[in-house]
Coordinates of C-alpha atoms in Angstrom, one line a residue:
X9 CA 14.9 -47.4 -14.9
X10 CA 14.0 -45.3 -11.9
X11 CA 16.9 -43.0 -12.1
X12 CA 16.9 -39.2 -12.0
X13 CA 19.4 -37.2 -14.0
X14 CA 21.7 -35.0 -12.1
X15 CA 19.9 -31.8 -13.1
X16 CA 16.7 -33.0 -11.5
X17 CA 18.5 -33.6 -8.2
X18 CA 20.0 -30.1 -8.6
X19 CA 16.5 -28.6 -8.9
X20 CA 15.5 -30.4 -5.7
X21 CA 18.6 -29.3 -3.9
X22 CA 18.1 -25.7 -4.9
X23 CA 14.4 -25.7 -4.0
X24 CA 15.2 -27.2 -0.6
X25 CA 18.0 -24.7 0.0
X26 CA 15.8 -21.7 -0.9
X27 CA 12.9 -23.1 1.0
X28 CA 15.0 -23.5 4.1
X29 CA 16.5 -20.0 3.9
X30 CA 13.2 -18.3 3.5
X31 CA 11.4 -20.4 6.1
X32 CA 14.1 -19.8 8.8
X33 CA 13.0 -16.2 9.7
X34 CA 9.7 -17.5 11.0
X35 CA 11.4 -19.3 13.9
X36 CA 13.3 -16.3 15.3
X37 CA 10.4 -14.3 16.6
X38 CA 10.4 -10.5 16.8
X39 CA 12.1 -7.9 19.0
X40 CA 11.0 -4.3 20.0
X41 CA 12.1 -1.6 17.7
X42 CA 11.7 2.1 16.9
X43 CA 11.1 3.4 13.4
X44 CA 11.9 6.9 12.2
X45 CA 10.3 8.0 9.0
X46 CA 9.4 11.2 7.2
X47 CA 6.3 13.1 8.4
X48 CA 6.0 15.1 5.2
X49 CA 6.4 14.4 1.6
X50 CA 8.9 17.2 1.2
X51 CA 11.1 15.9 4.1
X52 CA 13.1 12.9 3.1
X53 CA 15.4 10.6 5.1
X54 CA 18.6 9.4 3.7
X55 CA 21.5 7.2 4.9
X56 CA 23.0 10.1 6.9
X57 CA 20.1 9.9 9.3
X58 CA 21.5 6.6 10.6
X59 CA 24.5 8.5 12.0
X60 CA 22.2 11.0 13.7
X61 CA 20.1 8.3 15.2
X62 CA 23.1 6.5 16.5
X63 CA 24.5 9.7 18.0
X64 CA 21.1 10.5 19.7
X65 CA 21.0 7.0 21.2
X66 CA 24.6 7.1 22.3
X67 CA 24.1 10.5 24.0
X68 CA 21.1 9.1 25.9
X69 CA 23.0 6.0 27.0
X70 CA 20.9 3.6 24.9
X71 CA 22.5 0.7 23.0
X72 CA 20.7 -0.7 20.0
X73 CA 21.2 -4.1 18.5
X74 CA 21.6 -2.4 15.1
X75 CA 20.4 0.8 13.3
X76 CA 19.7 0.5 9.6
X77 CA 18.3 2.5 6.7
X78 CA 15.8 0.6 4.6
X79 CA 15.5 3.1 1.8
X80 CA 12.8 5.3 3.3
X81 CA 13.1 5.0 7.0
X82 CA 15.6 4.3 9.8
X83 CA 14.9 1.3 12.1
X84 CA 16.6 0.5 15.3
X85 CA 16.2 -2.8 17.2
X86 CA 16.5 -3.1 21.0
X87 CA 16.7 -6.0 23.5
X88 CA 13.6 -5.1 25.5
X89 CA 10.6 -2.8 25.6
X90 CA 12.0 -0.5 28.3
X91 CA 15.0 0.4 26.1
X92 CA 12.6 0.7 23.2
X93 CA 10.4 3.4 25.0
X94 CA 13.5 5.3 26.2
X95 CA 14.9 5.3 22.6
X96 CA 11.6 6.6 21.3
X97 CA 11.7 9.6 23.6
X98 CA 15.3 10.3 22.7
X99 CA 14.6 10.3 19.0
X100 CA 11.5 12.5 19.3
X101 CA 13.5 15.0 21.2
X102 CA 16.3 14.9 18.6
X103 CA 14.3 15.0 15.4
X104 CA 11.2 16.9 16.4
X105 CA 12.4 19.8 18.6
X106 CA 9.1 21.7 17.8
X107 CA 6.3 19.4 18.9
X108 CA 3.7 21.6 17.2
X109 CA 5.3 21.1 13.8
X110 CA 6.8 17.6 13.7
X111 CA 8.8 16.8 10.6
X112 CA 9.4 13.1 11.4
X113 CA 7.3 10.2 12.6
X114 CA 8.8 8.2 15.5
X115 CA 6.8 5.1 16.1
X116 CA 7.2 1.8 18.0
X117 CA 7.6 -1.2 15.8
X118 CA 8.6 -4.9 15.9
X119 CA 11.5 -6.3 13.9
X120 CA 12.4 -9.9 13.2
X121 CA 15.2 -11.3 15.4
X122 CA 16.6 -12.9 12.3
X123 CA 20.4 -12.8 12.1
X124 CA 21.9 -10.2 9.9
X125 CA 22.9 -12.7 7.2
X126 CA 19.3 -13.7 6.7
X127 CA 18.1 -10.1 6.5
X128 CA 20.9 -9.4 4.0
X129 CA 19.2 -12.1 1.8
X130 CA 15.9 -10.3 2.2
X131 CA 14.5 -13.3 4.1
X132 CA 11.6 -12.0 6.2
X133 CA 9.0 -13.8 8.2
X134 CA 5.5 -13.9 6.9
X135 CA 2.9 -11.6 8.5
X136 CA 0.1 -12.9 10.7
X137 CA -3.3 -11.5 10.0
X138 CA -5.6 -9.3 12.0
X139 CA -7.3 -12.3 13.5
X140 CA -4.1 -14.0 14.6
X141 CA -1.7 -11.2 15.5
X142 CA -3.8 -8.0 15.1
X143 CA -2.9 -5.0 13.0
X144 CA -3.4 -1.3 12.7
X145 CA -6.8 0.2 12.9
X146 CA -7.4 3.8 11.8
X147 CA -10.6 5.9 12.0
X148 CA -10.2 8.9 9.8
X149 CA -12.4 12.0 9.8
X150 CA -13.0 13.7 6.4
X151 CA -13.1 17.5 6.6
X152 CA -16.3 18.1 4.7
X153 CA -16.2 21.8 5.4
X154 CA -12.9 22.1 3.6
X155 CA -14.4 20.2 0.7
X156 CA -17.3 22.6 0.4
X157 CA -14.9 25.6 0.8
X158 CA -12.6 24.2 -2.0
X159 CA -15.6 23.8 -4.2
X160 CA -16.8 27.4 -3.6
X161 CA -13.3 28.7 -4.3
X162 CA -13.4 26.8 -7.6
X163 CA -16.8 28.2 -8.4
X164 CA -15.6 31.7 -7.8
X165 CA -13.2 31.4 -10.7
X166 CA -16.0 30.2 -12.9
X167 CA -18.1 33.2 -11.9
X168 CA -15.5 35.6 -13.1
X169 CA -15.2 33.8 -16.4
X170 CA -18.9 33.8 -17.0
X171 CA -19.4 37.5 -16.1
X172 CA -16.3 38.5 -18.2
X173 CA -17.5 36.5 -21.2
X174 CA -20.9 38.3 -21.0
X175 CA -19.2 41.7 -20.4
X176 CA -21.1 42.2 -17.1
X177 CA -19.2 44.5 -14.7
X178 CA -19.0 43.7 -11.0
X179 CA -17.2 45.2 -8.0
X180 CA -15.6 42.0 -6.8
X181 CA -16.3 38.4 -5.9
X182 CA -15.4 37.0 -2.5
X183 CA -16.2 33.9 -0.4
X184 CA -17.6 34.5 3.1
X185 CA -17.9 31.2 5.0
X186 CA -20.0 28.8 3.0
X187 CA -21.4 31.4 0.6
X188 CA -20.1 33.5 -2.3
X189 CA -20.8 37.2 -2.6
X190 CA -20.8 39.1 -5.9
X191 CA -20.9 42.9 -5.5
X192 CA -22.4 45.3 -8.1
X193 CA -22.5 49.1 -8.3
X194 CA -26.0 49.3 -9.7
X195 CA -29.2 47.3 -10.0
X196 CA -28.8 46.9 -13.8
X197 CA -25.6 45.0 -13.4
X198 CA -27.1 42.7 -10.8
X199 CA -30.2 42.1 -12.9
X200 CA -28.1 41.2 -15.9
X201 CA -25.8 38.9 -13.9
X202 CA -28.6 36.9 -12.2
X203 CA -29.7 34.8 -15.2
X204 CA -26.1 34.3 -16.3
X205 CA -25.1 32.9 -12.9
X206 CA -28.3 30.9 -12.6
X207 CA -27.8 29.2 -15.9
X208 CA -24.1 28.7 -15.7
X209 CA -23.7 27.6 -12.1
X210 CA -26.5 25.1 -11.3
X211 CA -24.9 24.1 -7.9
X212 CA -25.7 27.5 -6.4
X213 CA -28.9 29.2 -5.4
X214 CA -28.8 33.1 -5.5
X215 CA -30.5 35.7 -3.4
X216 CA -30.3 39.5 -3.4
X217 CA -28.5 41.4 -0.7
X218 CA -26.6 44.5 0.4
X219 CA -23.1 44.5 2.0
X220 CA -21.8 46.9 4.7
X221 CA -20.7 49.5 2.2
X222 CA -24.2 49.7 0.7
X223 CA -23.3 47.9 -2.6
X224 CA -25.8 45.6 -4.1
X225 CA -24.9 42.0 -4.0
X226 CA -25.9 38.5 -5.1
X227 CA -25.3 35.9 -2.5
X228 CA -24.8 32.4 -3.7
X229 CA -25.1 29.3 -1.6
X230 CA -24.7 25.6 -2.5
X231 CA -28.0 23.8 -2.8
X232 CA -28.6 20.9 -0.3
X233 CA -28.4 18.5 -3.2
X234 CA -25.1 19.9 -4.4
X235 CA -23.7 19.8 -0.9
X236 CA -24.6 16.1 -0.5
X237 CA -23.1 15.3 -4.0
X238 CA -19.9 17.2 -3.2
X239 CA -19.5 15.4 0.2
X240 CA -20.3 12.0 -1.4
X241 CA -17.8 12.6 -4.1
X242 CA -15.2 13.7 -1.6
X243 CA -15.4 10.6 0.5
X244 CA -15.4 8.3 -2.5
X245 CA -12.4 10.0 -4.0
X246 CA -10.6 9.8 -0.6
X247 CA -11.3 6.1 -0.3
X248 CA -10.0 5.6 -3.8
X249 CA -6.9 7.6 -3.0
X250 CA -6.4 5.6 0.2
X251 CA -6.5 2.4 -1.8
X252 CA -3.8 3.7 -4.1
X253 CA -1.6 4.7 -1.2
X254 CA -2.1 1.5 0.8
X255 CA -0.9 -0.4 -2.3
X256 CA 2.5 1.3 -1.6
X257 CA 2.5 -0.6 1.7
X258 CA 1.9 -4.0 0.0
X259 CA -0.8 -4.9 2.5
X260 CA -2.8 -8.0 1.8
X261 CA -6.5 -7.8 2.3
X262 CA -6.8 -4.2 3.6
X263 CA -10.2 -3.0 4.8
X264 CA -11.1 0.5 3.7
X265 CA -14.8 1.4 4.0
X266 CA -17.0 4.4 4.7
X267 CA -18.4 4.7 8.2
X268 CA -21.2 7.2 8.6
X269 CA -21.3 10.4 6.4
X270 CA -17.8 11.7 6.9
X271 CA -15.6 8.9 8.3
X272 CA -13.4 6.2 6.8
X273 CA -12.3 3.0 8.6
X274 CA -8.9 1.6 7.5
X275 CA -7.7 -1.7 8.9
X276 CA -4.3 -3.1 7.9
X277 CA -4.0 -6.7 9.0
X278 CA -0.6 -7.8 9.9
X279 CA 1.0 -4.4 9.5
X280 CA 3.4 -3.5 12.3
X281 CA 5.2 -0.8 10.4
X282 CA 2.8 1.7 11.8
X283 CA 5.2 4.6 11.1
X284 CA 5.1 3.9 7.4
X285 CA 1.4 3.3 7.4
X286 CA 0.7 6.6 9.1
X287 CA 3.2 8.4 6.8
X288 CA 1.5 7.2 3.6
X289 CA -2.1 7.2 4.8
X290 CA -1.9 10.4 6.7
X291 CA -0.7 12.4 3.7
X292 CA -3.4 14.9 2.8
X293 CA -1.5 16.4 0.0
X294 CA -3.5 18.6 -2.4
X295 CA -2.2 20.6 -5.2
X296 CA -3.4 24.2 -5.9
X297 CA -2.4 26.7 -8.5
X298 CA -2.7 30.4 -7.5
X299 CA -1.4 33.7 -8.7
X300 CA 1.4 35.5 -6.9
X301 CA 0.6 39.0 -5.6
X302 CA 3.5 41.3 -6.7
X303 CA 1.7 44.5 -5.8
X304 CA 3.3 47.2 -3.7
X305 CA 1.3 46.2 -0.6
X306 CA 2.5 42.6 -1.0
X307 CA 6.1 43.7 -1.3
X308 CA 5.7 45.7 1.8
X309 CA 4.3 42.6 3.6
X310 CA 7.3 40.6 2.4
X311 CA 9.7 43.1 3.9
X312 CA 7.7 43.2 7.1
X313 CA 6.7 46.8 6.6
X314 CA 3.0 46.0 6.2
X315 CA 0.3 43.5 6.7
X316 CA -0.6 40.8 4.2
X317 CA -3.2 42.4 1.8
X318 CA -6.8 41.4 2.1
X319 CA -7.5 38.4 -0.1
X320 CA -3.9 37.2 0.0
X321 CA -2.0 34.6 2.0
X322 CA 1.6 34.2 3.0
X323 CA 3.5 30.9 2.3
X324 CA 7.1 29.8 2.2
X325 CA 8.9 28.4 -0.7
X326 CA 11.1 25.3 -0.3
X327 CA 14.1 27.5 0.0
X328 CA 12.5 29.3 2.9
X329 CA 11.7 32.6 1.1
X330 CA 8.2 34.0 1.8
X331 CA 5.7 34.4 -1.1
X332 CA 2.4 36.3 -1.0
X333 CA -0.2 34.5 -3.1
X334 CA -3.8 35.3 -3.8
X335 CA -6.4 33.2 -2.0
X336 CA -8.3 32.6 -5.2
X337 CA -7.6 29.0 -6.4
X338 CA -7.2 28.7 -10.2
X339 CA -6.8 25.0 -10.4
X340 CA -6.7 22.1 -8.0
X341 CA -5.4 18.5 -8.1
X342 CA -8.8 17.4 -9.3
X343 CA -7.9 18.7 -12.8
X344 CA -4.7 16.7 -12.8
X345 CA -4.7 13.5 -14.9
X346 CA -1.0 12.6 -14.8
X347 CA 2.3 13.6 -13.2
X348 CA 5.7 12.4 -14.3
X349 CA 9.2 13.3 -13.1
X350 CA 11.7 14.4 -15.8
X351 CA 13.9 17.3 -16.8
X352 CA 13.3 20.8 -18.2
X353 CA 15.1 22.5 -21.0
X354 CA 18.0 23.5 -18.7
X355 CA 18.5 19.8 -17.7
X356 CA 17.1 20.5 -14.2
X357 CA 14.8 18.1 -12.4
X358 CA 11.1 18.9 -13.1
X359 CA 7.6 17.4 -12.8
X360 CA 5.5 17.3 -15.9
X361 CA 1.8 17.6 -15.3
X362 CA -1.1 16.8 -17.6
X363 CA -4.4 18.5 -17.1
X364 CA -7.9 17.5 -18.0
X365 CA -9.9 19.4 -20.6
X366 CA -11.4 21.8 -18.1
X367 CA -8.1 22.4 -16.4
X368 CA -6.3 22.9 -19.7
X369 CA -8.8 25.6 -20.8
X370 CA -8.6 27.4 -17.5
X371 CA -4.8 27.3 -17.5
X372 CA -4.6 28.5 -21.1
X373 CA -6.8 31.5 -20.3
X374 CA -4.9 32.4 -17.1
X375 CA -1.5 32.2 -18.7
X376 CA -2.7 34.3 -21.7
X377 CA -4.0 37.0 -19.4
X378 CA -1.1 37.1 -17.0
X379 CA 2.1 37.1 -19.1
X380 CA 5.0 38.5 -17.1
X381 CA 3.4 37.7 -13.8
X382 CA 4.2 34.8 -11.4
X383 CA 2.1 31.8 -10.8
X384 CA 2.5 29.7 -7.6
X385 CA 2.0 25.9 -7.4
X386 CA 1.3 25.0 -3.8
X387 CA 1.4 21.6 -2.2
X388 CA -0.8 21.3 0.9
X389 CA 0.1 18.6 3.4
X390 CA -1.5 18.0 6.7
X391 CA -3.2 21.4 6.6
X392 CA 0.0 23.3 5.9
X393 CA 0.9 24.7 2.5
X394 CA 4.2 25.1 0.8
X395 CA 5.1 26.8 -2.5
X396 CA 6.7 24.2 -4.7
X397 CA 7.6 26.7 -7.3
X398 CA 6.5 30.1 -8.4
X399 CA 7.7 30.6 -12.0
X400 CA 7.1 33.7 -14.2
X401 CA 4.6 33.2 -17.0
X402 CA 6.5 33.7 -20.3
X403 CA 3.5 33.1 -22.6
X404 CA 0.3 31.3 -23.1
X405 CA 0.5 27.6 -22.2
X406 CA -2.0 25.5 -24.0
X407 CA -2.6 21.8 -24.5
X408 CA -2.9 21.0 -20.9
X409 CA 0.8 20.2 -20.3
X410 CA 2.4 22.0 -17.4
X411 CA 5.9 21.8 -16.1
X412 CA 7.0 22.4 -12.5
X413 CA 10.7 23.0 -12.1
X414 CA 13.2 25.0 -10.0
X415 CA 15.1 24.3 -6.8
X416 CA 14.2 20.7 -7.0
X417 CA 16.4 17.6 -6.8
X418 CA 15.7 14.5 -8.9
X419 CA 14.5 12.6 -5.8
X420 CA 12.2 15.4 -4.8
X421 CA 10.8 15.5 -8.4
X422 CA 10.2 11.7 -8.2
X423 CA 8.5 12.0 -4.8
X424 CA 6.3 14.9 -5.8
X425 CA 5.2 13.1 -9.0
X426 CA 4.5 9.9 -7.1
X427 CA 2.4 11.8 -4.5
X428 CA 0.4 13.6 -7.1
X429 CA 0.0 10.6 -9.4
X430 CA -1.2 8.5 -6.4
X431 CA -4.1 10.9 -6.3
X432 CA -4.8 13.9 -4.1
X433 CA -7.5 13.8 -1.5
X434 CA -10.7 15.7 -2.3
X435 CA -10.7 16.9 1.2
X436 CA -8.2 16.8 4.1
X437 CA -8.5 13.8 6.5
X438 CA -7.3 13.5 10.0
X439 CA -6.7 10.3 12.0
X440 CA -9.0 10.6 15.0
X441 CA -8.5 7.1 16.3
X442 CA -5.6 4.8 16.1
X443 CA -5.3 1.4 17.8
X444 CA -3.7 -1.9 17.4
X445 CA -6.3 -4.6 17.1
X446 CA -5.6 -7.7 19.2
X447 CA -6.1 -11.3 18.0
X448 CA -9.8 -12.1 18.0
X449 CA -9.3 -15.6 19.2
X450 CA -6.5 -14.8 21.7
X451 CA -3.0 -16.2 22.0
X452 CA -4.2 -19.5 23.4
X453 CA -6.4 -20.2 20.4
X454 CA -3.5 -19.3 18.1
X455 CA -1.3 -21.8 19.9
X456 CA -4.0 -24.4 19.6
X457 CA -4.3 -23.7 15.9
X458 CA -0.6 -24.3 15.3
X459 CA -0.6 -27.3 17.8
X460 CA -3.4 -28.9 15.8
X461 CA -1.2 -28.7 12.7
X462 CA 1.7 -30.3 14.6
X463 CA -0.4 -33.1 16.2
X464 CA -2.1 -33.8 13.0
X465 CA 1.2 -34.0 11.2
X466 CA 2.5 -36.3 13.8
X467 CA -0.5 -38.6 13.6
X468 CA -0.2 -38.7 9.8
X469 CA 3.5 -39.6 10.1
X470 CA 2.8 -42.5 12.5
X471 CA 0.0 -43.9 10.3
X472 CA 2.0 -43.6 7.0
X473 CA 5.1 -45.3 8.5
X474 CA 3.0 -48.0 10.1
X475 CA 1.0 -48.7 7.0
X476 CA 3.5 -48.1 4.2
X477 CA 6.8 -48.8 5.9
X478 CA 9.7 -47.2 4.1
X479 CA 7.4 -45.6 1.4
X480 CA 5.6 -44.1 4.3
X481 CA 8.9 -42.5 5.4
X482 CA 9.3 -41.1 1.9
X483 CA 5.8 -39.8 2.0
X484 CA 6.3 -38.1 5.4
X485 CA 9.5 -36.4 4.2
X486 CA 7.7 -35.2 1.0
X487 CA 5.0 -33.8 3.3
X488 CA 7.6 -32.0 5.3
X489 CA 9.1 -30.6 2.2
X490 CA 5.7 -29.4 1.1
X491 CA 5.1 -27.6 4.3
X492 CA 8.6 -26.1 4.1
X493 CA 8.2 -24.8 0.5
X494 CA 4.7 -23.5 1.3
X495 CA 5.9 -21.4 4.3
X496 CA 8.9 -20.3 2.2
X497 CA 6.8 -19.1 -0.7
X498 CA 4.4 -17.3 1.7
X499 CA 7.4 -15.7 3.4
X500 CA 8.9 -14.6 0.1
X501 CA 5.6 -13.1 -1.0
X502 CA 5.3 -11.4 2.4
X503 CA 1.8 -12.8 2.6
X504 CA -0.5 -12.3 5.6
X505 CA -1.4 -15.6 7.3
X506 CA -4.9 -15.7 8.8
X507 CA -7.0 -18.4 10.4
X508 CA -8.5 -19.2 7.0
X509 CA -4.9 -19.5 5.8
X510 CA -4.1 -22.0 8.5
X511 CA -7.2 -24.0 7.4
X512 CA -5.9 -23.9 3.9
X513 CA -2.5 -25.2 5.0
X514 CA -4.3 -28.1 6.8
X515 CA -6.3 -28.8 3.6
X516 CA -3.1 -28.7 1.6
X517 CA -1.4 -31.2 3.8
X518 CA -4.4 -33.5 3.5
X519 CA -4.3 -33.3 -0.3
X520 CA -0.6 -33.8 -0.4
X521 CA -0.7 -36.9 1.7
X522 CA -3.6 -38.1 -0.4
X523 CA -1.4 -37.9 -3.5
X524 CA 1.2 -40.0 -1.8
X525 CA -1.4 -42.6 -0.7
X526 CA -2.5 -42.7 -4.3
X527 CA 1.1 -43.3 -5.5
X528 CA 1.7 -46.0 -2.9
X529 CA -1.5 -47.8 -3.7
X530 CA -0.7 -47.8 -7.4
X531 CA 2.7 -49.3 -6.7
X532 CA 1.1 -51.9 -4.5
X533 CA -1.4 -52.7 -7.3
X534 CA 1.5 -53.2 -9.7
X535 CA 3.2 -55.6 -7.3
X536 CA -0.1 -57.3 -6.7
X537 CA -0.4 -57.9 -10.4
X538 CA 3.0 -59.6 -10.5
X539 CA 5.2 -56.7 -11.8
X540 CA 8.9 -56.6 -10.8
X541 CA 9.7 -54.1 -8.1
X542 CA 11.5 -51.6 -10.4
X543 CA 8.7 -51.9 -12.9
X544 CA 6.0 -51.5 -10.2
X545 CA 7.6 -48.3 -8.9
X546 CA 7.9 -46.8 -12.4
X547 CA 4.3 -47.8 -13.4
X548 CA 2.9 -46.7 -10.0
X549 CA 4.2 -43.2 -10.3
X550 CA 3.3 -42.8 -14.0
X551 CA -0.3 -44.1 -13.5
X552 CA -0.8 -42.0 -10.4
X553 CA 0.5 -38.9 -12.0
X554 CA -2.4 -38.5 -14.4
X555 CA -4.9 -38.9 -11.6
X556 CA -3.1 -36.5 -9.3
X557 CA -2.8 -33.9 -12.1
X558 CA -6.5 -34.1 -12.9
X559 CA -7.5 -33.8 -9.3
X560 CA -5.2 -30.9 -8.5
X561 CA -6.0 -28.9 -11.7
X562 CA -9.8 -29.1 -10.9
X563 CA -9.1 -28.0 -7.3
X564 CA -6.8 -25.3 -8.5
X565 CA -9.6 -23.9 -10.8
X566 CA -11.9 -23.8 -7.7
X567 CA -9.1 -22.0 -5.8
X568 CA -8.6 -19.5 -8.6
X569 CA -12.3 -18.8 -8.6
X570 CA -12.3 -18.1 -4.9
X571 CA -9.3 -15.8 -5.5
X572 CA -11.0 -13.9 -8.3
X573 CA -14.4 -13.4 -6.8
X574 CA -13.8 -13.7 -3.1
X575 CA -12.7 -11.0 -0.7
X576 CA -11.2 -10.8 2.8
X577 CA -10.8 -14.1 4.6
X578 CA -12.0 -16.1 1.5
X579 CA -9.3 -14.5 -0.6
X580 CA -6.7 -15.3 2.0
X581 CA -7.8 -18.9 2.1
X582 CA -7.6 -19.0 -1.7
X583 CA -4.1 -17.7 -1.9
X584 CA -2.7 -20.3 0.5
X585 CA -4.8 -23.0 -1.1
X586 CA -3.5 -22.3 -4.7
X587 CA 0.1 -22.0 -3.6
X588 CA -0.3 -25.2 -1.5
X589 CA -1.5 -27.1 -4.6
X590 CA 1.5 -26.1 -6.6
X591 CA 4.0 -27.0 -3.8
X592 CA 2.2 -30.3 -3.1
X593 CA 2.5 -31.4 -6.8
X594 CA 6.2 -30.7 -6.6
X595 CA 6.8 -32.4 -3.3
X596 CA 4.4 -35.4 -3.6
X597 CA 5.4 -36.4 -7.1
X598 CA 8.7 -34.9 -8.2
X599 CA 10.5 -34.9 -4.8
X600 CA 9.2 -38.2 -3.4
X601 CA 10.1 -40.0 -6.7
X602 CA 13.5 -38.5 -6.4
X603 CA 13.9 -40.0 -2.9
X604 CA 12.5 -43.4 -4.1
X605 CA 14.9 -43.4 -7.1
X606 CA 17.8 -42.5 -4.9
X607 CA 17.1 -45.4 -2.6
X608 CA 16.0 -48.1 -5.0
X609 CA 17.0 -46.9 -8.5
X610 CA 20.6 -48.1 -8.5
X611 CA 19.7 -51.6 -7.2
X612 CA 19.8 -53.8 -10.4
X613 CA 18.5 -57.0 -8.7
X614 CA 15.8 -55.5 -6.6
X615 CA 13.6 -58.3 -5.2
X616 CA 11.2 -56.4 -3.0
X617 CA 10.3 -52.9 -1.8
X618 CA 9.3 -51.8 1.7
X619 CA 5.7 -50.6 1.1
X620 CA 3.8 -52.6 3.7
X621 CA 1.6 -55.7 3.2
X622 CA 0.7 -56.3 -0.4
X623 CA -2.5 -58.3 -0.3
X624 CA -3.0 -60.6 -3.2
X625 CA -6.2 -62.2 -4.3
X626 CA -6.6 -65.9 -3.6
X627 CA -5.9 -68.0 -6.7

């Protein structure tokens, strides 16, 4: 009776060991650091950058505690902030020689002072929330003008299709600012085109005009209602895309909301990796498909013998070769439904794109009419475009499945597919305000919050030991284990601890000690009824278990409801609360009984137990 098998003690030992390992990083604090990450999706860091960082720091006379590559960025930790600032300047000079076109992000950061052996075990401290430690605050401006321009470019392609289908001849279609101009040689053509454009393009309102050369024109402008709809859709799609990208950061409880007509507020509580946050959030990657201009004028522009033809633009391929592409956009990322990395028929890395119905139809028509010509796929990032690939069209491509390949590594294919799959922005965005939010309650209140936990824990310890004697010691140790495991689990999950989270910890400790009080009172009750000490211990734990289980399950259901339907601080409270219930059931019942069994279980002739005064009713 009252003996645990060896495997149960093994479970306890393993839980304590893991709990201790993953709790330890929270006691070491943080040190100033500098983080180097890629500033563009097409520029990737690898392990070789560590040597370059070390060389730059060594040349500048700066010594780092360590320099490490974490898979996507290089981080260097320093002993003080003066060294940190000096190192930042050195790395900016080494990696971004052209300040107007930075390829890398160099940002200040904080890294745990945990020893290397703990970091090797991926033991990291838990984050503190926006209200405790602060976080990153971004205010982003959406370029609505670019959204309208992109829409007009797309409508220009639809105009050509509509007029061609009706066999109506025109002298050209061009965009001029926020309007589209269709030129005609005679009044008959304009008169025939007007009802076709009116019926086919409801977003535009048309008016007659005449251009500089005297040709008759139809001038199309977006209606106010369409402009508002395009802008609303752009900001909604951007917010959705930001959600997808922030998921890559693993941020708990991010705040992403619209502010005004064209701004978005992003708050990332507990995030100190500002370099990575800016890298992922700041990506304004959009995909465009355009035709390459292989005319004589374009070839002359490529060789430097002439200017870029009107209606064309000059971009660079990834290999550095210039390409002259037409300004008319055939397709955009809006028509993209999926992007997967893979290999082409030559076993070279490729990205396989799937288009929606509209995109598939347009792509089929374009490839059918331009066999033998080149088509460029451009990736725009932070306002600058780059030709990902410009393959020759060998035949009609139907079915909405497109493949991008050529001069691309497997890693680049994976990165490009991930970026496109995460969702392109409907309009470019720019970070116009960036700041670190300080703790709302201040450092003094934070200290008071943690002190209240410590003093409360000490008061509980004194009471339990005074009232339940040795069983009170067992209960206090179980309570300590509960706190240890809860902090370890939160650290393993890299959860963000907020003030509501601290409240949930306090509530968890109260519930955990309540379970121990229930167990101790049941043991006392058995002793009061005349049971032998060993029998009283066994019966006390068994009878208390059912009550503790019922109580915790109902509380867990309430916590899960908060987790499912709550948001922000409520959700943070629910996460800690639910985890605390699980750890308290382990510590208050399984662990504490293991201690009691270890102490009393092997005593065959146990005459009494140290559980305080057992009051018996007068006979």
